[in-house]
CSV table of C-alpha atoms in Angstrom, one decimal:
chain,number,residue,atom,x,y,z
V,763,MET,CA,8.5,26.9,3.4
V,764,ARG,CA,10.3,24.1,1.5
V,765,ARG,CA,11.9,24.6,-1.8
V,766,ILE,CA,12.1,22.3,-4.8
V,767,ALA,CA,15.8,22.1,-4.2
V,768,ARG,CA,18.4,24.3,-2.4
V,769,HIS,CA,21.9,24.9,-3.6
V,770,ARG,CA,23.9,21.7,-3.6
V,771,PRO,CA,25.3,21.2,0.0
V,772,LEU,CA,28.8,20.1,0.8
V,773,THR,CA,28.6,16.4,1.3
V,774,THR,CA,31.1,13.6,2.0
V,775,VAL,CA,32.9,11.7,-0.7
V,776,PRO,CA,31.5,8.3,-1.6
V,777,ILE,CA,32.9,5.2,0.1
V,778,GLU,CA,34.2,2.1,-1.7
V,779,HIS,CA,31.3,-0.3,-1.1
V,780,ASP,CA,28.8,-1.9,-3.4
V,781,HIS,CA,25.8,-0.5,-1.7
V,782,ALA,CA,27.3,3.0,-1.8
V,783,LYS,CA,28.0,2.6,-5.5
V,784,GLU,CA,24.3,1.6,-6.1
V,785,LEU,CA,23.1,4.6,-4.2
V,786,ASP,CA,25.3,6.9,-6.2
V,787,GLU,CA,24.0,5.5,-9.4
V,788,MET,CA,20.4,5.8,-8.2
V,789,SER,CA,21.2,9.4,-7.3
V,790,ARG,CA,22.5,10.0,-10.9
V,791,LEU,CA,19.4,8.5,-12.3
V,792,LEU,CA,17.2,10.9,-10.2
V,793,ASP,CA,19.5,13.9,-11.2
V,794,GLN,CA,18.7,13.1,-14.9
V,795,HIS,CA,15.1,13.9,-14.3
V,796,PRO,CA,14.8,17.3,-12.6
V,797,GLU,CA,11.3,17.6,-14.0
V,798,VAL,CA,9.9,15.3,-11.3
V,799,LEU,CA,10.7,17.7,-8.5
V,800,PRO,CA,7.9,20.2,-9.3
V,801,TRP,CA,5.5,17.2,-9.3
V,802,VAL,CA,6.6,16.3,-5.7
V,803,THR,CA,6.4,20.0,-4.7
V,804,GLU,CA,2.8,20.1,-5.8
V,805,ASP,CA,2.0,17.3,-3.3
V,806,LEU,CA,4.0,18.8,-0.5
V,807,VAL,CA,2.9,22.5,-0.7
V,808,PRO,CA,-0.9,23.3,-0.4
V,809,LEU,CA,-2.3,25.0,-3.4
V,810,GLY,CA,-2.0,28.8,-3.3
V,811,VAL,CA,0.7,28.9,-0.6
V,812,ALA,CA,3.8,30.8,-1.6
V,813,LEU,CA,7.0,28.7,-1.6
V,814,ASP,CA,9.1,31.5,-0.1
V,815,ASN,CA,6.9,31.9,3.0
V,816,GLY,CA,7.6,30.3,6.4
V,817,ARG,CA,10.3,28.2,7.9
V,818,PRO,CA,12.5,26.2,5.5
V,819,GLY,CA,11.5,22.5,5.5
V,820,MET,CA,12.6,19.4,3.6
V,821,THR,CA,13.0,20.0,-0.1
V,822,ALA,CA,11.1,18.0,-2.7
V,823,GLU,CA,14.4,16.3,-3.6
V,824,GLN,CA,15.0,15.3,0.0
V,825,VAL,CA,11.5,13.9,0.5
V,826,LEU,CA,11.6,11.8,-2.7
V,827,ARG,CA,15.0,10.4,-1.9
V,828,ALA,CA,14.0,9.7,1.7
V,829,VAL,CA,10.9,7.6,0.6
V,830,VAL,CA,13.2,5.6,-1.7
V,831,LEU,CA,15.6,4.9,1.3
V,832,LYS,CA,12.7,4.0,3.6
V,833,GLN,CA,11.1,1.4,1.2
V,834,MET,CA,14.5,0.0,0.1
V,835,ASN,CA,15.5,-0.8,3.6
V,836,GLU,CA,12.0,-1.3,5.1
V,837,PHE,CA,12.8,1.3,7.7
V,838,SER,CA,10.3,2.7,10.2
V,839,TYR,CA,10.2,6.5,10.4
V,840,GLU,CA,12.2,6.2,13.7
V,841,GLU,CA,14.9,4.1,12.0
V,842,LEU,CA,15.0,6.3,8.9
V,843,ALA,CA,15.5,9.4,11.1
V,844,PHE,CA,18.4,7.6,12.9
V,845,HIS,CA,20.1,6.5,9.7
V,846,LEU,CA,19.8,10.0,8.2
V,847,ALA,CA,21.5,11.4,11.3
V,848,ASP,CA,24.1,8.6,11.6
V,849,SER,CA,25.0,7.4,8.1
V,850,ARG,CA,27.1,9.6,5.9
V,851,THR,CA,26.2,7.5,2.8
V,852,TYR,CA,22.5,8.0,3.4
V,853,ARG,CA,23.0,11.7,4.1
V,854,ARG,CA,24.8,12.0,0.9
V,855,PHE,CA,22.1,10.3,-1.0
V,856,CYS,CA,19.4,12.5,0.5
V,857,ARG,CA,21.5,15.7,-0.1
V,858,LEU,CA,21.9,16.6,3.6
V,859,GLY,CA,25.0,18.8,4.1
V,860,PHE,CA,27.6,18.7,6.8
V,861,ALA,CA,25.9,21.3,9.0
V,862,GLU,CA,22.3,20.4,8.1
V,863,ALA,CA,20.3,18.7,10.9
V,864,ALA,CA,18.7,15.4,10.0
V,865,PRO,CA,14.8,15.6,9.9
V,866,LYS,CA,12.9,14.1,12.8
V,867,LYS,CA,10.6,11.1,12.4
V,868,SER,CA,7.5,13.3,12.6
V,869,CYS,CA,8.8,15.6,9.8
V,870,LEU,CA,9.6,12.5,7.7
V,871,GLN,CA,6.2,11.0,8.2
V,872,LYS,CA,4.4,14.2,7.5
V,873,ASN,CA,6.2,14.8,4.2
V,874,ILE,CA,6.4,11.2,2.9
V,875,LYS,CA,2.7,10.6,3.6
V,876,ARG,CA,1.8,13.6,1.4
V,877,LEU,CA,3.2,12.0,-1.7
V,878,LYS,CA,0.3,10.9,-3.9
V,879,VAL,CA,0.0,7.7,-5.9
V,880,ALA,CA,-0.4,9.6,-9.2
V,881,THR,CA,2.9,11.4,-8.6
V,882,LEU,CA,4.9,8.2,-7.7
V,883,GLU,CA,3.4,6.5,-10.8
V,884,ARG,CA,4.4,9.5,-13.0
V,885,ILE,CA,7.9,9.4,-11.7
V,886,ASN,CA,8.1,5.7,-12.4
V,887,ARG,CA,7.0,6.3,-16.0
V,888,ALA,CA,9.8,8.9,-16.4
V,889,LEU,CA,12.2,6.3,-15.2
V,890,LEU,CA,10.9,3.8,-17.7
V,891,GLY,CA,11.3,6.4,-20.4
V,892,GLN,CA,15.0,6.6,-19.5
V,893,ALA,CA,15.3,2.8,-19.5
V,894,LYS,CA,13.9,2.8,-23.0
V,895,VAL,CA,16.4,5.4,-24.2
V,896,GLU,CA,19.3,3.4,-22.7
V,897,ALA,CA,17.9,0.1,-24.2
V,898,VAL,CA,17.6,-1.4,-20.7
V,899,GLU,CA,13.8,-2.0,-21.1
V,900,ARG,CA,11.9,-1.4,-24.3
V,901,GLY,CA,8.7,-3.2,-23.2
V,902,ARG,CA,8.7,-5.6,-26.1
V,903,GLU,CA,8.4,-8.7,-23.9
V,904,VAL,CA,6.3,-8.6,-20.7
V,905,ARG,CA,5.0,-11.0,-18.1
V,906,VAL,CA,2.0,-10.4,-15.9
V,907,ASP,CA,0.9,-11.9,-12.5
V,908,CYS,CA,-1.1,-11.0,-9.4
V,909,THR,CA,-0.2,-11.1,-5.7
V,910,ALA,CA,-1.7,-9.9,-2.5
V,911,VAL,CA,-0.4,-7.2,-0.2
V,912,GLU,CA,-1.8,-7.3,3.4
V,913,THR,CA,-3.2,-4.3,5.2
V,914,ASP,CA,-2.2,-3.7,8.8
V,915,VAL,CA,-5.1,-5.7,10.4
V,916,HIS,CA,-5.4,-8.8,12.6
V,917,GLU,CA,-7.3,-11.7,11.2
V,918,PRO,CA,-10.9,-10.7,11.4
V,919,SER,CA,-13.6,-12.4,13.4
V,920,ASP,CA,-16.9,-11.1,14.5
V,921,SER,CA,-16.0,-11.2,18.2
V,922,GLU,CA,-12.7,-9.4,17.7
V,923,GLN,CA,-14.4,-6.8,15.5
V,924,SER,CA,-17.0,-6.2,18.3
V,925,TRP,CA,-14.2,-5.8,20.8
V,926,ASP,CA,-12.4,-3.3,18.5
V,927,SER,CA,-15.6,-1.3,18.1
V,928,VAL,CA,-16.4,-1.1,21.8
V,929,ARG,CA,-12.9,-0.3,23.0
V,930,VAL,CA,-12.5,2.5,20.4
V,931,LEU,CA,-15.9,4.0,21.1
V,932,ALA,CA,-15.4,3.7,24.8
V,933,ARG,CA,-12.1,5.5,24.6
V,934,LEU,CA,-13.7,8.4,22.7
V,935,LEU,CA,-16.6,8.5,25.0
V,936,GLY,CA,-14.2,8.5,28.0
V,937,GLN,CA,-12.5,11.6,26.6
V,938,ALA,CA,-16.0,13.2,26.1
V,939,ARG,CA,-16.9,12.4,29.7
V,940,ASP,CA,-13.7,13.8,31.2
V,941,ARG,CA,-13.8,17.1,29.3
V,942,PHE,CA,-17.5,17.7,28.5
V,943,GLY,CA,-19.4,15.6,31.1
V,944,VAL,CA,-20.9,13.1,28.7
V,945,ILE,CA,-22.4,10.2,30.6
V,946,PHE,CA,-22.1,6.6,29.4
V,947,GLN,CA,-21.6,3.1,30.8
V,948,ASP,CA,-18.3,1.5,29.9
V,949,HIS,CA,-18.8,-2.1,28.7
V,950,SER,CA,-15.1,-2.6,27.7
V,951,ARG,CA,-14.3,-5.3,30.3
V,952,VAL,CA,-17.5,-7.3,29.6
V,953,VAL,CA,-16.9,-7.3,25.8
V,954,LYS,CA,-13.2,-8.2,26.2
V,955,ARG,CA,-14.0,-11.2,28.4
V,956,SER,CA,-16.8,-12.3,26.1
V,957,ALA,CA,-14.6,-12.1,23.0
V,958,PHE,CA,-11.9,-14.1,24.7
V,959,ALA,CA,-14.4,-16.7,25.9
V,960,ILE,CA,-15.9,-17.0,22.4
V,961,ARG,CA,-12.4,-17.9,21.0
V,962,THR,CA,-12.0,-20.7,23.5
V,963,ALA,CA,-15.6,-22.0,23.7
V,964,ARG,CA,-16.1,-25.5,22.4
V,965,LYS,CA,-19.9,-25.8,22.3
V,966,ASP,CA,-22.1,-23.8,20.0
V,967,LYS,CA,-24.8,-23.3,22.7
V,968,LEU,CA,-22.2,-21.6,25.0
V,969,ARG,CA,-20.8,-19.6,22.0
V,970,ARG,CA,-24.3,-18.3,21.1
V,971,LYS,CA,-24.9,-17.3,24.7
V,972,LEU,CA,-21.7,-15.4,24.8
V,973,TYR,CA,-22.4,-13.7,21.4
V,974,ARG,CA,-25.8,-12.6,22.7
V,975,LYS,CA,-24.0,-10.9,25.7
V,976,LEU,CA,-21.4,-9.4,23.4
V,977,LEU,CA,-23.9,-7.9,21.0
V,978,GLN,CA,-26.0,-6.5,23.8
V,979,ALA,CA,-23.0,-4.6,25.2
V,980,THR,CA,-21.9,-3.5,21.7
V,981,ARG,CA,-25.4,-2.1,20.9
V,982,SER,CA,-25.4,-0.2,24.2
V,983,THR,CA,-22.1,1.4,23.5
V,984,VAL,CA,-23.1,2.4,20.0
V,985,ALA,CA,-26.3,3.9,21.3
V,986,ALA,CA,-24.3,5.9,23.9
V,987,ALA,CA,-22.0,7.1,21.1
V,988,GLU,CA,-25.0,8.2,19.0
V,989,LEU,CA,-26.4,10.2,21.9
V,990,ALA,CA,-23.0,11.8,22.6
V,991,ILE,CA,-22.7,13.5,19.2
V,992,PRO,CA,-25.5,16.1,19.8
V,993,MET,CA,-24.3,16.5,23.3
V,994,LEU,CA,-20.8,17.5,22.0
V,995,GLU,CA,-22.4,19.9,19.5
V,996,ALA,CA,-24.2,21.7,22.3
V,997,ALA,CA,-21.3,21.5,24.9
V,998,PRO,CA,-19.9,24.8,26.0
V,999,CYS,CA,-16.4,25.3,24.9
V,1000,ASP,CA,-14.5,27.8,27.0
V,1001,THR,CA,-11.2,27.6,25.0
V,1002,THR,CA,-10.1,27.0,21.5
V,1003,ASP,CA,-8.7,23.6,22.6
V,1004,ASP,CA,-12.1,22.5,23.8
V,1005,ALA,CA,-13.7,23.5,20.6
V,1006,ILE,CA,-11.1,21.6,18.6
V,1007,LEU,CA,-11.4,18.5,20.8
V,1008,ALA,CA,-15.2,18.5,20.6
V,1009,GLY,CA,-15.0,18.6,16.8
V,1010,VAL,CA,-12.4,15.8,16.7
V,1011,LEU,CA,-14.5,13.6,18.9
V,1012,ARG,CA,-17.7,14.2,16.9
V,1013,ARG,CA,-15.8,13.3,13.6
V,1014,GLU,CA,-14.3,10.2,15.1
V,1015,LEU,CA,-17.6,9.0,16.6
V,1016,ALA,CA,-19.3,9.6,13.3
V,1017,ARG,CA,-16.6,7.6,11.6
V,1018,TYR,CA,-16.8,4.5,13.8
V,1019,ILE,CA,-20.5,4.3,14.6
V,1020,PRO,CA,-21.6,3.0,11.1
V,1021,LEU,CA,-18.7,0.5,11.1
V,1022,ALA,CA,-19.8,-0.8,14.5
V,1023,ARG,CA,-23.4,-1.0,13.3
V,1024,GLN,CA,-22.2,-3.1,10.3
V,1025,VAL,CA,-20.2,-5.4,12.6
V,1026,ILE,CA,-23.4,-5.9,14.7
V,1027,ASP,CA,-25.4,-6.7,11.6
V,1028,GLN,CA,-23.0,-9.2,10.1
V,1029,THR,CA,-22.6,-11.0,13.5
V,1030,GLN,CA,-26.4,-11.2,14.0
V,1031,ARG,CA,-26.9,-12.6,10.5
V,1032,ARG,CA,-24.1,-15.2,10.7
V,1033,VAL,CA,-24.5,-16.4,14.3
V,1034,PHE,CA,-28.2,-16.1,15.0
V,1035,GLN,CA,-29.8,-16.3,11.5
V,1036,GLY,CA,-27.4,-18.9,10.1
V,1037,GLU,CA,-26.6,-16.8,6.9
V,1038,THR,CA,-23.4,-16.9,4.9
V,1039,VAL,CA,-22.7,-13.2,4.8
V,1040,PRO,CA,-21.3,-12.1,1.4
V,1041,VAL,CA,-17.9,-10.5,1.5
V,1042,ALA,CA,-19.4,-7.3,0.0
V,1043,ASP,CA,-21.6,-6.9,3.1
V,1044,LYS,CA,-18.8,-7.4,5.6
V,1045,VAL,CA,-16.4,-5.0,7.3
V,1046,LEU,CA,-13.1,-6.8,7.8
V,1047,SER,CA,-11.5,-4.1,10.0
V,1048,ILE,CA,-13.0,-0.9,11.5
V,1049,PHE,CA,-9.5,0.6,11.2
V,1050,GLU,CA,-8.9,-0.3,7.6
V,1051,PRO,CA,-12.5,-0.7,6.2
V,1052,HIS,CA,-11.2,-0.8,2.6
V,1053,THR,CA,-9.6,-4.2,3.3
V,1054,ASP,CA,-10.6,-7.0,0.9
V,1055,MET,CA,-10.6,-10.7,1.5
V,1056,ILE,CA,-8.2,-12.3,-1.1
V,1057,ILE,CA,-8.8,-16.0,-1.8
V,1058,LYS,CA,-6.6,-17.5,-4.4
V,1059,GLY,CA,-6.9,-21.3,-5.1
V,1060,GLY,CA,-6.2,-23.4,-2.1
V,1061,ARG,CA,-3.9,-20.9,-0.5
V,1062,LYS,CA,-4.2,-19.2,2.8
V,1063,THR,CA,-6.8,-16.4,2.8
V,1064,GLU,CA,-5.2,-13.0,2.9
V,1065,PHE,CA,-6.6,-9.7,4.0
V,1066,GLY,CA,-5.5,-6.6,2.1
V,1067,HIS,CA,-5.6,-5.9,-1.6
V,1068,LYS,CA,-4.8,-7.7,-4.8
V,1069,ILE,CA,-2.3,-6.1,-7.1
V,1070,CYS,CA,-1.5,-6.9,-10.7
V,1071,LEU,CA,2.2,-6.4,-11.8
V,1072,THR,CA,3.8,-6.3,-15.2
V,1073,THR,CA,7.5,-6.7,-15.6
V,1074,GLY,CA,9.9,-6.8,-18.5
V,1075,ALA,CA,12.9,-8.8,-19.4
V,1076,SER,CA,15.1,-6.4,-17.5
V,1077,GLY,CA,13.3,-7.1,-14.2
V,1078,LEU,CA,11.9,-3.5,-14.1
V,1079,VAL,CA,8.2,-3.3,-13.1
V,1080,THR,CA,6.6,-1.6,-16.0
V,1081,ASP,CA,3.2,-1.3,-14.5
V,1082,CYS,CA,1.2,-2.0,-11.3
V,1083,VAL,CA,-2.5,-1.8,-10.6
V,1084,VAL,CA,-4.0,-1.9,-7.1
V,1085,LEU,CA,-7.4,-3.6,-7.3
V,1086,GLU,CA,-10.6,-3.3,-5.2
V,1087,GLY,CA,-12.3,-6.6,-4.4
V,1088,ASN,CA,-11.0,-9.9,-5.7
V,1089,PRO,CA,-11.6,-9.9,-9.5
V,1090,ALA,CA,-10.7,-13.0,-11.5
V,1091,ASP,CA,-7.3,-12.9,-13.1
V,1092,SER,CA,-8.9,-13.6,-16.5
V,1093,THR,CA,-10.7,-10.2,-16.4
V,1094,LEU,CA,-7.4,-8.3,-16.0
V,1095,ALA,CA,-5.3,-9.6,-19.0
V,1096,ILE,CA,-6.6,-7.2,-21.6
V,1097,THR,CA,-6.5,-4.2,-19.3
V,1098,MET,CA,-2.8,-4.8,-18.4
V,1099,VAL,CA,-1.8,-5.0,-22.1
V,1100,LYS,CA,-3.8,-1.8,-22.9
V,1101,ARG,CA,-1.9,-0.1,-20.2
V,1102,GLN,CA,1.4,-1.2,-21.8
V,1103,VAL,CA,0.1,0.4,-25.0
V,1104,GLU,CA,-0.5,3.6,-23.0
V,1105,ILE,CA,3.0,3.5,-21.5
V,1106,TYR,CA,5.1,2.6,-24.5
V,1107,GLY,CA,2.8,3.7,-27.4
V,1108,ARG,CA,2.5,0.2,-28.7
V,1109,ALA,CA,1.6,-3.3,-27.6
V,1110,PRO,CA,4.4,-5.7,-26.5
V,1111,ASN,CA,5.5,-8.2,-29.1
V,1112,LYS,CA,5.2,-11.1,-26.6
V,1113,ALA,CA,3.1,-11.4,-23.4
V,1114,ALA,CA,3.3,-14.2,-20.9
V,1115,PHE,CA,0.6,-14.7,-18.2
V,1116,ASP,CA,-0.1,-17.0,-15.3
V,1117,GLY,CA,-2.7,-19.8,-15.9
V,1118,GLY,CA,-5.4,-17.9,-14.1
V,1119,PHE,CA,-5.5,-15.3,-16.9
V,1120,ALA,CA,-6.2,-17.8,-19.6
V,1121,ALA,CA,-9.3,-17.3,-21.8
V,1122,LYS,CA,-9.9,-17.7,-25.5
V,1123,GLU,CA,-11.4,-14.2,-25.7
V,1124,ASN,CA,-8.2,-12.8,-24.1
V,1125,VAL,CA,-6.0,-14.3,-26.8
V,1126,VAL,CA,-8.1,-12.8,-29.6
V,1127,ARG,CA,-8.4,-9.4,-28.1
V,1128,ILE,CA,-4.8,-9.1,-27.0
V,1129,LYS,CA,-3.6,-10.1,-30.5
V,1130,GLN,CA,-6.0,-7.4,-31.9
V,1131,LEU,CA,-4.0,-4.8,-29.9
V,1132,GLY,CA,-0.8,-5.8,-31.7
V,1133,THR,CA,0.8,-8.5,-29.6
V,1134,ARG,CA,2.0,-11.4,-31.8
V,1135,ASP,CA,2.5,-14.1,-29.1
V,1136,VAL,CA,0.4,-14.7,-26.0
V,1137,ALA,CA,1.2,-17.5,-23.6
V,1138,PHE,CA,-0.6,-18.7,-20.5
V,1139,SER,CA,1.2,-21.1,-18.1
V,1140,LYS,CA,-2.0,-23.3,-18.2
V,1141,ARG,CA,-3.6,-23.6,-21.6
V,1142,ARG,CA,-7.1,-24.4,-20.3
V,1143,GLY,CA,-8.2,-25.9,-23.6
V,1144,ILE,CA,-6.6,-23.2,-25.8
V,1145,PRO,CA,-4.4,-24.7,-28.6
V,1146,VAL,CA,-0.8,-23.6,-28.6
V,1147,ALA,CA,-1.1,-22.7,-32.3
V,1148,ASP,CA,-3.8,-20.1,-31.4
V,1149,MET,CA,-1.5,-18.4,-28.9
V,1150,VAL,CA,2.0,-18.4,-30.4
V,1151,ARG,CA,3.8,-19.1,-33.7
V,1152,SER,CA,5.4,-22.4,-32.5
V,1153,SER,CA,5.8,-24.7,-29.6
V,1154,TYR,CA,9.4,-23.5,-29.1
V,1155,VAL,CA,8.1,-19.9,-28.6
V,1156,TYR,CA,5.4,-21.2,-26.2
V,1157,LYS,CA,8.0,-23.1,-24.0
V,1158,ARG,CA,10.3,-20.1,-24.1
V,1159,LEU,CA,7.5,-17.7,-22.9
V,1160,ILE,CA,6.5,-20.1,-20.1
V,1161,LYS,CA,10.0,-20.1,-18.8
V,1162,PHE,CA,10.1,-16.3,-19.2
V,1163,ARG,CA,6.9,-16.0,-17.2
V,1164,ALA,CA,8.3,-17.9,-14.2
V,1165,GLY,CA,10.8,-15.0,-13.7
V,1166,ILE,CA,8.0,-12.7,-12.4
V,1167,GLU,CA,7.8,-14.9,-9.3
V,1168,ALA,CA,11.3,-13.9,-8.4
V,1169,GLY,CA,10.4,-10.3,-9.1
V,1170,ILE,CA,7.4,-10.5,-6.7
V,1171,SER,CA,9.6,-12.2,-4.1
V,1172,PHE,CA,12.2,-9.4,-4.5
V,1173,LEU,CA,9.5,-6.8,-3.8
V,1174,LYS,CA,8.1,-8.6,-0.8
V,1175,ARG,CA,11.4,-9.5,0.8
V,1176,CYS,CA,13.3,-6.3,0.2
V,1177,PHE,CA,10.8,-3.5,-0.3
V,1178,GLY,CA,8.1,-4.2,2.3
V,1179,LEU,CA,5.4,-5.3,-0.2
V,1180,THR,CA,4.3,-8.1,2.1
V,1181,ARG,CA,2.3,-5.8,4.4
V,1182,CYS,CA,1.4,-2.1,4.1
V,1183,LEU,CA,1.6,-0.2,7.4
V,1184,TRP,CA,0.1,3.0,6.1
V,1185,GLU,CA,-3.5,3.9,7.0
V,1186,GLY,CA,-6.2,4.4,4.4
V,1187,PHE,CA,-6.7,3.1,0.8
V,1188,ALA,CA,-5.0,6.2,-0.8
V,1189,SER,CA,-2.0,5.7,1.4
V,1190,PHE,CA,-2.0,1.9,0.6
V,1191,LYS,CA,-1.7,2.6,-3.1
V,1192,ALA,CA,1.0,5.2,-2.5
V,1193,TYR,CA,2.9,2.7,-0.4
V,1194,VAL,CA,2.8,0.0,-3.1
V,1195,TRP,CA,4.0,2.5,-5.8
V,1196,ALA,CA,6.7,3.8,-3.5
V,1197,SER,CA,8.0,0.2,-3.2
V,1198,VAL,CA,7.8,-0.3,-7.0
V,1199,LEU,CA,9.6,2.9,-7.7
V,1200,SER,CA,12.4,2.1,-5.2
V,1201,ALA,CA,12.8,-1.4,-6.6
V,1202,ASN,CA,13.0,0.0,-10.1
V,1203,LEU,CA,15.6,2.6,-9.2
V,1204,LEU,CA,17.8,-0.1,-7.6
V,1205,THR,CA,17.3,-2.5,-10.5
V,1206,PHE,CA,18.1,0.2,-13.1
V,1207,ALA,CA,21.2,1.3,-11.2
V,1208,ARG,CA,22.4,-2.4,-11.1
V,1209,HIS,CA,22.0,-2.6,-14.9
V,1210,ARG,CA,24.1,0.5,-15.3
V,1211,LEU,CA,26.8,-0.7,-13.0
V,1212,ALA,CA,26.9,-4.1,-14.7
V,1213,ALA,CA,27.2,-2.4,-18.1
V,1214,ALA,CA,30.1,-0.3,-16.9
V,1215,ARG,CA,32.2,-3.2,-15.7
């Protein structure tokens, strides 16, 4: 079984390169906080399992450093496995010795996906504590803004959702037919052709006719899937493998049937009843059903989740909240300042927000928390004198707020925060926090290197 950390292995000497220097400084930052390793171990090792049992695996230290490398370079697991086998600098950072084999992609995926969002956020707060001690970031001046992170879904349409539902259910029913003799009629080809024809149809009359055919085939497939579940429960299982497969098929069918039913319902209401279906009643992806529709101003609609970020003057991300739904920015301002009080033990002296956060009530309540100056990039009828002490301070905070746009761009361009490829809402939040933690480690390391010059 994995350990928190093994004896320090023999590693190569660092090379004279800026990136290698940054990695060494990031490594020293992590070494200053050995208390985070038991937190990671709790995620990696099931409760009640002895650490000394079983085959040695990746240590908690190696897993934490591997996720930082993955997010910092936007590596796939395959690419990460290659670089850990090939690069002496990355092996040094992840504490892989001369004779130690690099972990395979399956091992990396299994361990990295076990890290919980609470653990990653806790590690980030430990890092912020170190930044406060070194006067890199004291949290006295903060800026807040929201952005959207996409889930790994295609742009949803009712026809595509129906095709997704049928092909997944047909695949599962095909396995049940081959192994357990379940009988069903495969409508995959009909649904695929109908979905394609709907995309290219120009007349509403033809489109409605195709939708009727599509829904008929989808309902038939869902009905067959519902009948298959009790058949799988009663199916004779001669081997353990058969029993496991039957259980997996039942769980997967039970997972996708309600989602397929919801797709049928929203299609029926929109196409044939002429309703505008509320977003809350829609499923935007049967694979990532937690996906939200994010509409912000006149911009392109995005499908994923809205996140709210707080950064300081140093560029460090002091806080991040992954939201459900698409709440108005104005409802988030007070919450984000309260979270700063929780992190730093006091409210920031100055807080700058995007115009969407502006509300008179927000100014009053944020100042009651202890913040002296509150600035919104759009005043929306709020006098400058009510927000800040002078127009000079207001102009300065507006310029300061603009810096968060660069921070968001940095996270999206360099740390994979444009699109999350991990499955499930819990993994989505962990992915976002892994990106934030990696970005903060690199930013902190650059501050230290700049101070040492």
